[in-house]
Coordinates of N, CA, C and O and ligand atoms in Angstrom, one line a residue:
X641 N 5.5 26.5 11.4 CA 4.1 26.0 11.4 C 3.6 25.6 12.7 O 4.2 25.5 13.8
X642 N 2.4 25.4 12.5 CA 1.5 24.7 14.1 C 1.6 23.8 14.1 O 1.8 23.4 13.0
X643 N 1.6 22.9 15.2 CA 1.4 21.6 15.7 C -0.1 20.7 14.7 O -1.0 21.3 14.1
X644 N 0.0 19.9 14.8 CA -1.4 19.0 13.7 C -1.8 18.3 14.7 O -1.1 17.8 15.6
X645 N -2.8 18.1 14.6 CA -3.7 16.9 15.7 C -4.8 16.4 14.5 O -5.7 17.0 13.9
X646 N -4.3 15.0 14.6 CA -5.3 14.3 13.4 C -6.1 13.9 14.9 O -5.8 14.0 16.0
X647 N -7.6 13.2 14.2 CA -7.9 12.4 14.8 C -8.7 11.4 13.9 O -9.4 11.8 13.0
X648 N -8.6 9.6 14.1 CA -8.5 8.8 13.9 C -10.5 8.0 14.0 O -11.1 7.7 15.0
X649 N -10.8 7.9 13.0 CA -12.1 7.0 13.5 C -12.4 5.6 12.7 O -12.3 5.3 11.5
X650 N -12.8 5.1 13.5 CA -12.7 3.7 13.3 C -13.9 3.0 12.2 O -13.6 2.0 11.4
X651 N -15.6 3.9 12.3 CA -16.9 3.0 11.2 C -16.9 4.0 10.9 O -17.6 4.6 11.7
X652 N -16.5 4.9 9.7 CA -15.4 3.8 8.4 C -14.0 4.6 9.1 O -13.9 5.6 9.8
X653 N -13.1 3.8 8.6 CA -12.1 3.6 9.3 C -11.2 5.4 8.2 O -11.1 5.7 7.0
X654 N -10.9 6.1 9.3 CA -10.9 7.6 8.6 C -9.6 8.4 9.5 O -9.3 7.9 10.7
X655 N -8.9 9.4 9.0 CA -7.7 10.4 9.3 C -8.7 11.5 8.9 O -9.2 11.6 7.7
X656 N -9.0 12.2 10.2 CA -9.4 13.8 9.8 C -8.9 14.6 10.9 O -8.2 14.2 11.7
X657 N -9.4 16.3 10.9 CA -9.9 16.6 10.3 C -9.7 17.5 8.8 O -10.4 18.3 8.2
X658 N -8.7 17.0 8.6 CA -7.8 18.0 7.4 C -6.9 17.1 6.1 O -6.2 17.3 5.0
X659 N -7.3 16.0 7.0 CA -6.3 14.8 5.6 C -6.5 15.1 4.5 O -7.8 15.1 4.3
X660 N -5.6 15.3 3.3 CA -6.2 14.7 2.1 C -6.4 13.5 1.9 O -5.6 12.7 2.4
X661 N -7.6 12.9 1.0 CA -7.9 11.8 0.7 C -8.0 11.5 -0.7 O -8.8 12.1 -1.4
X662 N -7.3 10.6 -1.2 CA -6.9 9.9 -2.1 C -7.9 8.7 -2.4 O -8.3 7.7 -1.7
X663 N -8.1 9.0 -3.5 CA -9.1 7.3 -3.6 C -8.4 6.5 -5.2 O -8.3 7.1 -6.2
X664 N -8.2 5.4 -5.1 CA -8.0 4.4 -6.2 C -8.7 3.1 -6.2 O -8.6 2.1 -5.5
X665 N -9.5 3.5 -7.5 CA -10.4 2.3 -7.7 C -10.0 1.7 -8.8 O -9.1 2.4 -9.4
X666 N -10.5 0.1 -9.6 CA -10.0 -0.7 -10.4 C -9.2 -0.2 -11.3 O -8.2 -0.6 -11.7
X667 N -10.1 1.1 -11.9 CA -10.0 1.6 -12.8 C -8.4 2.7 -13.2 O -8.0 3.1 -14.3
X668 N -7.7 2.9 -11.7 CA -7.0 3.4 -11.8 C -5.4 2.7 -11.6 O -4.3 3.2 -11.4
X669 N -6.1 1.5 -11.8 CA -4.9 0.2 -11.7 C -4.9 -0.5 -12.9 O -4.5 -1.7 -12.7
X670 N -5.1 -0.2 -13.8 CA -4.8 -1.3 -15.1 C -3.1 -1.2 -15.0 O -2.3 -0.5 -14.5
X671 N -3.0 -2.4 -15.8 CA -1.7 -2.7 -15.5 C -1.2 -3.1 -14.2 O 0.0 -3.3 -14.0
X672 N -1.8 -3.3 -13.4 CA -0.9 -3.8 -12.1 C -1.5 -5.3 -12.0 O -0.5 -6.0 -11.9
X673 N -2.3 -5.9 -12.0 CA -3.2 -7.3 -11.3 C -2.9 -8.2 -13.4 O -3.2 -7.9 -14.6
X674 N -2.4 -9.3 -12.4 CA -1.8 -10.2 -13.8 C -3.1 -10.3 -14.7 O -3.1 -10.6 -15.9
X675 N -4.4 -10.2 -13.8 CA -5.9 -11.2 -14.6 C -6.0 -9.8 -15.6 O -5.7 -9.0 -14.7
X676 N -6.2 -9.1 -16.5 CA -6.4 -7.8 -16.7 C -7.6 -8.2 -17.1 O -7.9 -7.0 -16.8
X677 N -8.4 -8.6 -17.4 CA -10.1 -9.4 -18.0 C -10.9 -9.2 -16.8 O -12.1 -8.8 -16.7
X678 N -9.9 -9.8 -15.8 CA -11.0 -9.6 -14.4 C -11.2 -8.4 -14.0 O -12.2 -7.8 -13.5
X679 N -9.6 -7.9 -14.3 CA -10.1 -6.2 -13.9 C -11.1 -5.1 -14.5 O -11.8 -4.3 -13.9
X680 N -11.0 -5.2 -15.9 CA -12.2 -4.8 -17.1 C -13.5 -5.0 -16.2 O -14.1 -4.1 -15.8
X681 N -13.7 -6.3 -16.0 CA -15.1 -7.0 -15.1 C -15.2 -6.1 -14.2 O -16.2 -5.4 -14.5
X682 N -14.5 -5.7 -13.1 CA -15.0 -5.5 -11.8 C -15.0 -3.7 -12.3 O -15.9 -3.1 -11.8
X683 N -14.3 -3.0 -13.1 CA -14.4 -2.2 -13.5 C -16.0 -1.9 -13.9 O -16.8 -1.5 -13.0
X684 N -16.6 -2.2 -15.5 CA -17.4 -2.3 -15.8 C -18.9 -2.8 -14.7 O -20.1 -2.6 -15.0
X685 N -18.6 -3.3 -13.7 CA -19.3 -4.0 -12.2 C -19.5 -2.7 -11.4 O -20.1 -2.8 -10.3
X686 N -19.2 -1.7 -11.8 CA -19.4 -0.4 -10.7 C -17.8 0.0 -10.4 O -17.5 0.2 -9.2
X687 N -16.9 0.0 -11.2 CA -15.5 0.3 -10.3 C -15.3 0.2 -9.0 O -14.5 1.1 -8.6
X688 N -15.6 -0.5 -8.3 CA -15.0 -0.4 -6.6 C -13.7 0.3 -6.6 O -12.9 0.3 -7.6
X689 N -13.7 0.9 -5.4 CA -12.6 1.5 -4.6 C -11.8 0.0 -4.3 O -12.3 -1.1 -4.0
X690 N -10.3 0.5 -4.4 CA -9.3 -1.0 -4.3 C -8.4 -0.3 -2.7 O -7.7 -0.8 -1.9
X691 N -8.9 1.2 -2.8 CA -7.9 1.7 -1.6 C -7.9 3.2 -1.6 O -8.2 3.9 -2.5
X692 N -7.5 3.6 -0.2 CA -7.9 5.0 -0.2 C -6.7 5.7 1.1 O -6.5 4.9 1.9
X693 N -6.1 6.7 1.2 CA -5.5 7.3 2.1 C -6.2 8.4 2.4 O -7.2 8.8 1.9
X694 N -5.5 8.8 3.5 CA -5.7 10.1 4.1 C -4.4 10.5 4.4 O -3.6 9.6 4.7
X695 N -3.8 11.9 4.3 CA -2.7 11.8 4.8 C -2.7 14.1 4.8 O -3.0 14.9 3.9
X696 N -2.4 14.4 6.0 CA -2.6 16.0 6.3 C -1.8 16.2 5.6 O -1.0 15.4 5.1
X697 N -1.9 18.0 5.6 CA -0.8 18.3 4.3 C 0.2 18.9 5.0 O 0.0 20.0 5.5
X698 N 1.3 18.3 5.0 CA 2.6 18.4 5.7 C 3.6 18.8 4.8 O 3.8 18.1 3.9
X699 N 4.3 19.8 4.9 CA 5.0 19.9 3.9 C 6.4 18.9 3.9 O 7.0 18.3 4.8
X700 N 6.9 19.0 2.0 CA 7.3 18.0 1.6 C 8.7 18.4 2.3 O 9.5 17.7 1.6
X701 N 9.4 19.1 3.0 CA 10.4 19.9 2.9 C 11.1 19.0 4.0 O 10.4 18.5 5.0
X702 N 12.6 18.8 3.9 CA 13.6 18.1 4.9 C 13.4 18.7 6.2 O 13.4 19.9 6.5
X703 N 13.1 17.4 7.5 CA 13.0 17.5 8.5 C 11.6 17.2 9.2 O 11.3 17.0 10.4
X704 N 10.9 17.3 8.2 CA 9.3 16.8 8.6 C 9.1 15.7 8.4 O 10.0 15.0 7.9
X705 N 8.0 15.3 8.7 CA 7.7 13.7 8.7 C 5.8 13.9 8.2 O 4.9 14.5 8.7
X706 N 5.8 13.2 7.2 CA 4.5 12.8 7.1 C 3.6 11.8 7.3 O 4.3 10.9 7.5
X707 N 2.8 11.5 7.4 CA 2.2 10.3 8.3 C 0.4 10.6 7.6 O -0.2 11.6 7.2
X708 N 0.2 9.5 7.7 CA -1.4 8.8 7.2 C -2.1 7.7 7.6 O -2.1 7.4 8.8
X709 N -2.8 7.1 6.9 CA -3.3 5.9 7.1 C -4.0 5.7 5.5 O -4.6 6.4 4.7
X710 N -3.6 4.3 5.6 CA -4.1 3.7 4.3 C -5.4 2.7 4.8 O -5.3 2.0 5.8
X711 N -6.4 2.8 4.1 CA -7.6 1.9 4.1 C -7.8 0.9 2.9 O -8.3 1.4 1.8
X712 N -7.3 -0.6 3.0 CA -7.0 -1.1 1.5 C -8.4 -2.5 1.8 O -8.6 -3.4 2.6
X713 N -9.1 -1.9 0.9 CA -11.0 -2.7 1.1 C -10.6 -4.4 0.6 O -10.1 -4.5 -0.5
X714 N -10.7 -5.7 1.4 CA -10.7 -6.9 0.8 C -11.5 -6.9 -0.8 O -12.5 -6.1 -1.1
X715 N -10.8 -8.0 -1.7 CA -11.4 -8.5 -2.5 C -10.4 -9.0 -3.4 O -9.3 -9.1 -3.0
X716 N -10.8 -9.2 -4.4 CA -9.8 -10.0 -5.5 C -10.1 -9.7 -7.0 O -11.3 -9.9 -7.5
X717 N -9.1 -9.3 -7.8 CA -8.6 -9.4 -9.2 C -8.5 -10.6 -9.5 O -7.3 -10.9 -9.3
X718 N -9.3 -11.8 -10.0 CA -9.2 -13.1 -10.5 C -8.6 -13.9 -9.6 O -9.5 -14.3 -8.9
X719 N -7.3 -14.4 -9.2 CA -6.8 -14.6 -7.6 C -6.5 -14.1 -6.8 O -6.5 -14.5 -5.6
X720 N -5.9 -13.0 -7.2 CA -4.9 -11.9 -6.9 C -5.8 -11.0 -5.8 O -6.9 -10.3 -6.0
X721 N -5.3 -11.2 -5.0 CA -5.7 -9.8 -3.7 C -5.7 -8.5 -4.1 O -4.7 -8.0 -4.7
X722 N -6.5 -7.9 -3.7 CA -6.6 -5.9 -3.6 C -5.0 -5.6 -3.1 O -4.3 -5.9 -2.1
X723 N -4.7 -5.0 -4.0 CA -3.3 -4.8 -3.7 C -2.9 -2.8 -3.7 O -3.7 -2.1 -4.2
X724 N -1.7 -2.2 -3.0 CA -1.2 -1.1 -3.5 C -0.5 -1.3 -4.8 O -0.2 -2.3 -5.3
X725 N -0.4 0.0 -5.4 CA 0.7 0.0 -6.5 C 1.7 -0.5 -6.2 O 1.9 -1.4 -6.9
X726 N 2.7 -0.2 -5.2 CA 3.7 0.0 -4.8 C 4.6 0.4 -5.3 O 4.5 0.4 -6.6
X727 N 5.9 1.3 -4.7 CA 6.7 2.3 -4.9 C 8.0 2.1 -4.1 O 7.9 1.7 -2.9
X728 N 9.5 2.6 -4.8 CA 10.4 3.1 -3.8 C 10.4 4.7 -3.5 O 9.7 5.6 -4.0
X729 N 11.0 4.9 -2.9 CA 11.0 6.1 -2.1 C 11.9 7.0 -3.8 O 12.7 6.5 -4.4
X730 N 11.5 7.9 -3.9 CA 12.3 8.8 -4.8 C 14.2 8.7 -4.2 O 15.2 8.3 -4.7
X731 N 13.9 9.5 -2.8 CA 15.0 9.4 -2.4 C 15.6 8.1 -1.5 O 15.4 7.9 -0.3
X732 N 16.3 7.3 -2.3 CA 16.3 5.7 -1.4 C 16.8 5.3 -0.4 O 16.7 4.2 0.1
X733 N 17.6 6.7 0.3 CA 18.0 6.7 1.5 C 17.1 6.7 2.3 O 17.4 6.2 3.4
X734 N 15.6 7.0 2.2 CA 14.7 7.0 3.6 C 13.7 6.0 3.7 O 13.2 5.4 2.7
X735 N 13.4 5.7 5.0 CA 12.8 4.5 5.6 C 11.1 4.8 5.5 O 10.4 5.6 4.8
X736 N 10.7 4.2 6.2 CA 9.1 4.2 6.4 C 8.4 3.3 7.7 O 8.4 2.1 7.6
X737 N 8.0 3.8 8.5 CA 7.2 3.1 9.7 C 5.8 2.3 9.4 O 5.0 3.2 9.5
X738 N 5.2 1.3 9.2 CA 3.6 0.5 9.2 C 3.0 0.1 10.4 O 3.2 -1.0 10.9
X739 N 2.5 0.6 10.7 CA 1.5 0.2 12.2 C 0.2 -0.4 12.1 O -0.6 0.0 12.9
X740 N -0.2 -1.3 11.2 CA -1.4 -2.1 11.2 C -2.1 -1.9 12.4 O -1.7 -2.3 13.5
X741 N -3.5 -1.0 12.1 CA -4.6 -0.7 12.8 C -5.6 -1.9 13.1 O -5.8 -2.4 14.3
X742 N -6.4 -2.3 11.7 CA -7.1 -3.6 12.0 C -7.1 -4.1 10.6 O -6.6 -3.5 9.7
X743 N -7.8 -5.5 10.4 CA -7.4 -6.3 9.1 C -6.3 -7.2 9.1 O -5.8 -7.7 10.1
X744 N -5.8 -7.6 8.0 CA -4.9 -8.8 8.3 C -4.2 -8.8 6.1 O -4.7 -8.7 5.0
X745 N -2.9 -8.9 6.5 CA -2.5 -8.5 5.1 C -1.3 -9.0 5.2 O -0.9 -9.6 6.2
X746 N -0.5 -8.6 3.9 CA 1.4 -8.9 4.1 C 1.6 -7.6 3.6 O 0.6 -7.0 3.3
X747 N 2.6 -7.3 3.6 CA 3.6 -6.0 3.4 C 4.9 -6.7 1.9 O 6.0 -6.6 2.2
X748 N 4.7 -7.0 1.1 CA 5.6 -7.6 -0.1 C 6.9 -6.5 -0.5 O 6.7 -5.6 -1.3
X749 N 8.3 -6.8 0.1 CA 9.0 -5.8 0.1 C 10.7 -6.2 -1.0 O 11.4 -7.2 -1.2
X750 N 10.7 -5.1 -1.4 CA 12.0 -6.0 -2.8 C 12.7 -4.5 -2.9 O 12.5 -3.3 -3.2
X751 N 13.9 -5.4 -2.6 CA 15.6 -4.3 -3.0 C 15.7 -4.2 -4.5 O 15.1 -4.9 -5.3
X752 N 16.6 -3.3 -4.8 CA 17.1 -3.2 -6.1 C 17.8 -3.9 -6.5 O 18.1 -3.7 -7.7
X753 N 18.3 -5.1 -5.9 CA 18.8 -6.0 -6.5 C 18.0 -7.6 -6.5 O 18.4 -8.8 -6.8
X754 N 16.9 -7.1 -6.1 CA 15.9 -7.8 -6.6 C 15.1 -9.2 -5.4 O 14.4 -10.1 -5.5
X755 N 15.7 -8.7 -4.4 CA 15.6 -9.5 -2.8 C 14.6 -9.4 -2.3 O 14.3 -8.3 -1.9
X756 N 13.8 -10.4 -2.2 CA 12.0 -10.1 -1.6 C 12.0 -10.3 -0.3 O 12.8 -11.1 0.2
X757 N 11.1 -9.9 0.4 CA 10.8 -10.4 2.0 C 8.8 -10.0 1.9 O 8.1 -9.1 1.4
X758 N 8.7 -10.9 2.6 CA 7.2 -10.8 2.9 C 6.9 -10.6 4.1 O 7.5 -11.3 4.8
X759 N 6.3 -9.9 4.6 CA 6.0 -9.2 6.0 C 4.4 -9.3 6.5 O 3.6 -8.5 5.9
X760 N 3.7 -10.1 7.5 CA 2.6 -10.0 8.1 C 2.0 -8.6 8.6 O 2.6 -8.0 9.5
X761 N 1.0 -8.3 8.1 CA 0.6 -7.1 8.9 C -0.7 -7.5 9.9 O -1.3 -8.6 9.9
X762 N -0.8 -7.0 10.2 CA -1.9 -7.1 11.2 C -1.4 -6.1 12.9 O -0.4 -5.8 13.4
X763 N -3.2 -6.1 13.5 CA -2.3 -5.4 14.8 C -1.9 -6.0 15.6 O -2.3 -7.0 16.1
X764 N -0.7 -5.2 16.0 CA 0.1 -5.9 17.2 C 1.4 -6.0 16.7 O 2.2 -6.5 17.5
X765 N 1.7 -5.7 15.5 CA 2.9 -5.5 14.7 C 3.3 -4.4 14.1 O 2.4 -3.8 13.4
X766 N 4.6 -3.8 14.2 CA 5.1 -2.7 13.5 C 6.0 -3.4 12.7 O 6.7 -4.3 13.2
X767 N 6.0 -3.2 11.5 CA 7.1 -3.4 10.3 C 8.0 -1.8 10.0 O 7.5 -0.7 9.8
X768 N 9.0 -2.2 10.0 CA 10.2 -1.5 9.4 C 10.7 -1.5 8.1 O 11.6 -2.3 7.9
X769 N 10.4 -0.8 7.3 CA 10.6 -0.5 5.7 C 12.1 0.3 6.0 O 12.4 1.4 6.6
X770 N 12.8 -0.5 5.6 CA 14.4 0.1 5.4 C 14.6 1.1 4.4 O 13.6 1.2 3.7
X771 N 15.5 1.8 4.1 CA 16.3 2.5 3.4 C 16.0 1.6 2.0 O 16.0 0.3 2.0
X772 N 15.7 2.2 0.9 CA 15.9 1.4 -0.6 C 15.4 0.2 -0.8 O 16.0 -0.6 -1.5
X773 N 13.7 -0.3 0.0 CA 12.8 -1.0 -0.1 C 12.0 -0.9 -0.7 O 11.2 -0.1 0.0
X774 N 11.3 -1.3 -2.2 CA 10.1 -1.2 -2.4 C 8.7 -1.8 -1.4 O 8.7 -2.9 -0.8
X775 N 8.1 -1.2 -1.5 CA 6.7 -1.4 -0.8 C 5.5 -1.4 -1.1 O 4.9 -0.4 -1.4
X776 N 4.8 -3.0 -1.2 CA 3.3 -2.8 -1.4 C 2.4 -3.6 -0.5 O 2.6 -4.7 -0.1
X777 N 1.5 -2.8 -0.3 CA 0.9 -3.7 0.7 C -0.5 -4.6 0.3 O -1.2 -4.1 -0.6
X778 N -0.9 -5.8 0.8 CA -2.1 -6.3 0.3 C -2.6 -6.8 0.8 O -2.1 -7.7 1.5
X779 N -4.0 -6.6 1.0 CA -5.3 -7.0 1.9 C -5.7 -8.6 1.6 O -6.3 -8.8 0.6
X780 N -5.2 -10.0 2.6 CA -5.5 -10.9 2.2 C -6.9 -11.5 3.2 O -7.2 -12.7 3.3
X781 N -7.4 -10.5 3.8 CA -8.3 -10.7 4.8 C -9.6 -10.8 4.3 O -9.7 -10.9 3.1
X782 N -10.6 -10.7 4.9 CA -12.0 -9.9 4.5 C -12.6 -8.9 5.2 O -13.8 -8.6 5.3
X783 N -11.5 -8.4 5.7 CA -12.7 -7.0 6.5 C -11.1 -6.0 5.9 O -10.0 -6.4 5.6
X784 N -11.5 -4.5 5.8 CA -10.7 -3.6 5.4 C -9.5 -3.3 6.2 O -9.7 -2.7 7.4
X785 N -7.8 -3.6 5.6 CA -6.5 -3.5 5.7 C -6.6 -2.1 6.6 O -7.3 -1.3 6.0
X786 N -6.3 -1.7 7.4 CA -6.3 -0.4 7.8 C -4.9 -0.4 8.9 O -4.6 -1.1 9.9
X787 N -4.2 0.5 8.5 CA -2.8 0.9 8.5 C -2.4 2.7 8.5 O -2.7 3.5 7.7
X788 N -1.6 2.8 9.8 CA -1.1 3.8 9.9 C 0.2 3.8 9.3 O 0.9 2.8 9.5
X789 N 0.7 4.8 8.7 CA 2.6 4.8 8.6 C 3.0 6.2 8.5 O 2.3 7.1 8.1
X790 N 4.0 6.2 8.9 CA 5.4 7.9 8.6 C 6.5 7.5 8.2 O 7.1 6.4 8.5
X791 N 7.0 8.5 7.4 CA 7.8 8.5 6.4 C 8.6 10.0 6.4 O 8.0 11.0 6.6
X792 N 10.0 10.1 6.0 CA 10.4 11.6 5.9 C 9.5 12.3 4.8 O 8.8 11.6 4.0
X793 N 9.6 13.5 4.7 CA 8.1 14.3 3.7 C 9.5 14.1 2.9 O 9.1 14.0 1.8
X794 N 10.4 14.1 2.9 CA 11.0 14.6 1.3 C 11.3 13.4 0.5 O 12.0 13.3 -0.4
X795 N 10.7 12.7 1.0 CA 11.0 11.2 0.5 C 10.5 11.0 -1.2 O 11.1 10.5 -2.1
X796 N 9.3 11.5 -1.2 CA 9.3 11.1 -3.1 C 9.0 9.8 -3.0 O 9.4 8.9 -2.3
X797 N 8.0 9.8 -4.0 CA 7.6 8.0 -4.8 C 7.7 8.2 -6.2 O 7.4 9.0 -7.1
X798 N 8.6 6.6 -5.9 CA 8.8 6.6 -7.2 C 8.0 4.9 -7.7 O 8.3 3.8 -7.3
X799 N 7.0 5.1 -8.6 CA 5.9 4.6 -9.0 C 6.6 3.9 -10.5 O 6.0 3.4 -11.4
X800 N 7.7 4.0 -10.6 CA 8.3 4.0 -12.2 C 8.8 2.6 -12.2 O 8.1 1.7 -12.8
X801 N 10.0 2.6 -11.6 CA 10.7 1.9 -10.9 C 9.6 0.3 -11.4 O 9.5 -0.5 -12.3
X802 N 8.9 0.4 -9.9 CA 8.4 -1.0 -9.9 C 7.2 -1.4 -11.3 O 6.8 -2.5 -11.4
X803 N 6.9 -0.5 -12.1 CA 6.0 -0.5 -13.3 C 6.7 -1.0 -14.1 O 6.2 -1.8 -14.9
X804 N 8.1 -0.5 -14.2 CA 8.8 -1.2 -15.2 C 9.3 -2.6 -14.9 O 9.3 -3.3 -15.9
X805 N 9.8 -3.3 -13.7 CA 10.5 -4.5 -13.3 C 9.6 -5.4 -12.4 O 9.6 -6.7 -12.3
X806 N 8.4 -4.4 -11.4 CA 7.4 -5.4 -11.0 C 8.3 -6.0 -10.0 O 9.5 -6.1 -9.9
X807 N 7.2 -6.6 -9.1 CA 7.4 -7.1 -7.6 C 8.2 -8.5 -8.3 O 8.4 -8.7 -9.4
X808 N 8.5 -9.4 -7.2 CA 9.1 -10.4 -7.9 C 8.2 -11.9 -7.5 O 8.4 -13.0 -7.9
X809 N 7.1 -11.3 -6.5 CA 6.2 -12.2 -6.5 C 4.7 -11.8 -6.6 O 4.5 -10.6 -7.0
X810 N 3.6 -12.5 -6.2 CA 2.5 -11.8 -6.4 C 1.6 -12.8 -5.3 O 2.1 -13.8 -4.9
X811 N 0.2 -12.3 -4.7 CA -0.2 -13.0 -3.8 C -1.2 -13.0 -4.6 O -1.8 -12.1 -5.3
X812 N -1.6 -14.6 -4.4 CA -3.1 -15.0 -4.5 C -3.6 -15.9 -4.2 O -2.9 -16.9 -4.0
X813 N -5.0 -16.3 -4.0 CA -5.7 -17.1 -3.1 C -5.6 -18.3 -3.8 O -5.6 -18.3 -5.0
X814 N -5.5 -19.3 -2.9 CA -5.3 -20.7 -3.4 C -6.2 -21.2 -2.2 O -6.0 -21.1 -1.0
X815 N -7.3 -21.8 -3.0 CA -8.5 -22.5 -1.5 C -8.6 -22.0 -0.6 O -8.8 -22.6 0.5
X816 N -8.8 -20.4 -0.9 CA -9.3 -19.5 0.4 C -8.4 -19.1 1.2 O -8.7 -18.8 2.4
X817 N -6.7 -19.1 0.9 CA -5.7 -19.3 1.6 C -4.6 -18.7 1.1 O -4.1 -19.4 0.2
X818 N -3.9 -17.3 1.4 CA -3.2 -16.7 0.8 C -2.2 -17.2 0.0 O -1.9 -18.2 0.7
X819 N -1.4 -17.2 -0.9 CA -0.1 -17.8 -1.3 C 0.7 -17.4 -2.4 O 0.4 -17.3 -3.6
X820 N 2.0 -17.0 -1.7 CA 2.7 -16.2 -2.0 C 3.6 -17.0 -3.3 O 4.1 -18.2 -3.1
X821 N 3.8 -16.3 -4.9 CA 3.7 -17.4 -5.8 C 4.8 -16.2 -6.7 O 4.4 -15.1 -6.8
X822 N 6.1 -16.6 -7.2 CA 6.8 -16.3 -7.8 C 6.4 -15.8 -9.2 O 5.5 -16.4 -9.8
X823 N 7.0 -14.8 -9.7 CA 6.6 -14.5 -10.8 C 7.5 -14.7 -11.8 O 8.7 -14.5 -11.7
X824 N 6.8 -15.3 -12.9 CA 7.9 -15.8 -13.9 C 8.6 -14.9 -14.6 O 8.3 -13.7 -14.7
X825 N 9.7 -15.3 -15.1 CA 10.3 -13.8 -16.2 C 11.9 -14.1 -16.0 O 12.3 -15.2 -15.6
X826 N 12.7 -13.0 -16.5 CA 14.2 -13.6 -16.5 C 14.4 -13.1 -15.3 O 15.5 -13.3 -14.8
Ligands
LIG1341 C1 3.6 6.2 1.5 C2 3.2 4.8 2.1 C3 1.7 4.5 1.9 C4 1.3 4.3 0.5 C5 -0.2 3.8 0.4 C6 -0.6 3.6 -1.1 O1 5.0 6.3 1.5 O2 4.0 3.8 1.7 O3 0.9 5.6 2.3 O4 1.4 5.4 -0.3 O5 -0.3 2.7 1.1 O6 0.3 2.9 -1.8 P1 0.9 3.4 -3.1 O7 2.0 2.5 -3.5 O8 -0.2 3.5 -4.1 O9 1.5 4.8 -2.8
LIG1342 ZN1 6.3 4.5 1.0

């Protein structure tokens, strides 16, 4: 194949000229945000967009690397911050690079054996998504999360995974002020 040359623009924050773009709004997140009442609300309120990618079409095939950028819009599900789904990799041997463009967020990261770490995003920081880390990222800012990352293309998401066992904590605002708050359960 040819070489790819994205280019990057900042008002609104965009991967072109060939990315696909991905959009997920309230509506396409039931079940993930603990308030589900709030989410019905903001639904029925015009559905806002909770988040959107771009990412060119690279193939999925061993040896390539795919790369994008995630645009995750501020706001809140009852306390709960605009959040990703989050996912492990299909294949959990491979890693993932985060390059925070602009915005201000955490990166909420959990092993299979159930070990969390919370990670600052913002620019001026690269985070390192290890081998067999789930990954979600969440906008605790007020201007839009915007983030570059690469990943091996044959990596696979697996969306299953964390739907059924869920992050092990959840972020939400307490007096205007992010906070990172355990989830109950066994
Ligand atoms: C892909 C990478 C990100 C996420 C994106 C949306 O491996 O981690 O591009 O896909 O931030 O999150 P999610 O969990 O809905 O795919
Ligand atoms: Zn990933």
């Amino acid at each position: 194949m040819d070489p790819i040359r994205s280019e990057l623009t900042w008002e609104p924050a965009q991967l072109g000229p060939d990315a696909v773009r991905t959009i997920r709004r309230t509506s396409d997140l039931r079940g993930l945000f603990v308030d589900a009442a709030s989410l019905e609300e903001l639904v029925r309120a015009g559905d806002p967009v909770v988040y959107e990618t771009y990412e060119p079409s690279i193939p999925e095939g061993p040896g390539h690397l795919r790369y994008g950028l995630t645009v995750l819009y501020p706001g809140h599900v009852g306390r709960e911050y605009f959040m990703t789904r989050g996912h492990f990799h299909l294949r959990r041997e491979t890693a993932e690079v985060y390059v925070p463009l602009r915005g201000r967020g955490v990166l909420v990261l959990q092993d299979e054996l159930g070990r969390c770490r919370v990670e600052d995003l913002h620019p001026g920081v690269v985070v390192y998504v290890p081998p067999g880390w789930a990954h979600r990222s969440v906008n605790t800012g007020s201007e839009p999360l915007v983030f570059f990352y690469v990943y091996p293309a044959d990596a696979g998401h697996d969306y299953e995974t964390v739907a059924r066992s869920g992050f092990r904590v959840r972020v939400l605002a307490q007096d205007g002020h992010p906070q990172v708050v355990p989830v109950e359960g066994p």
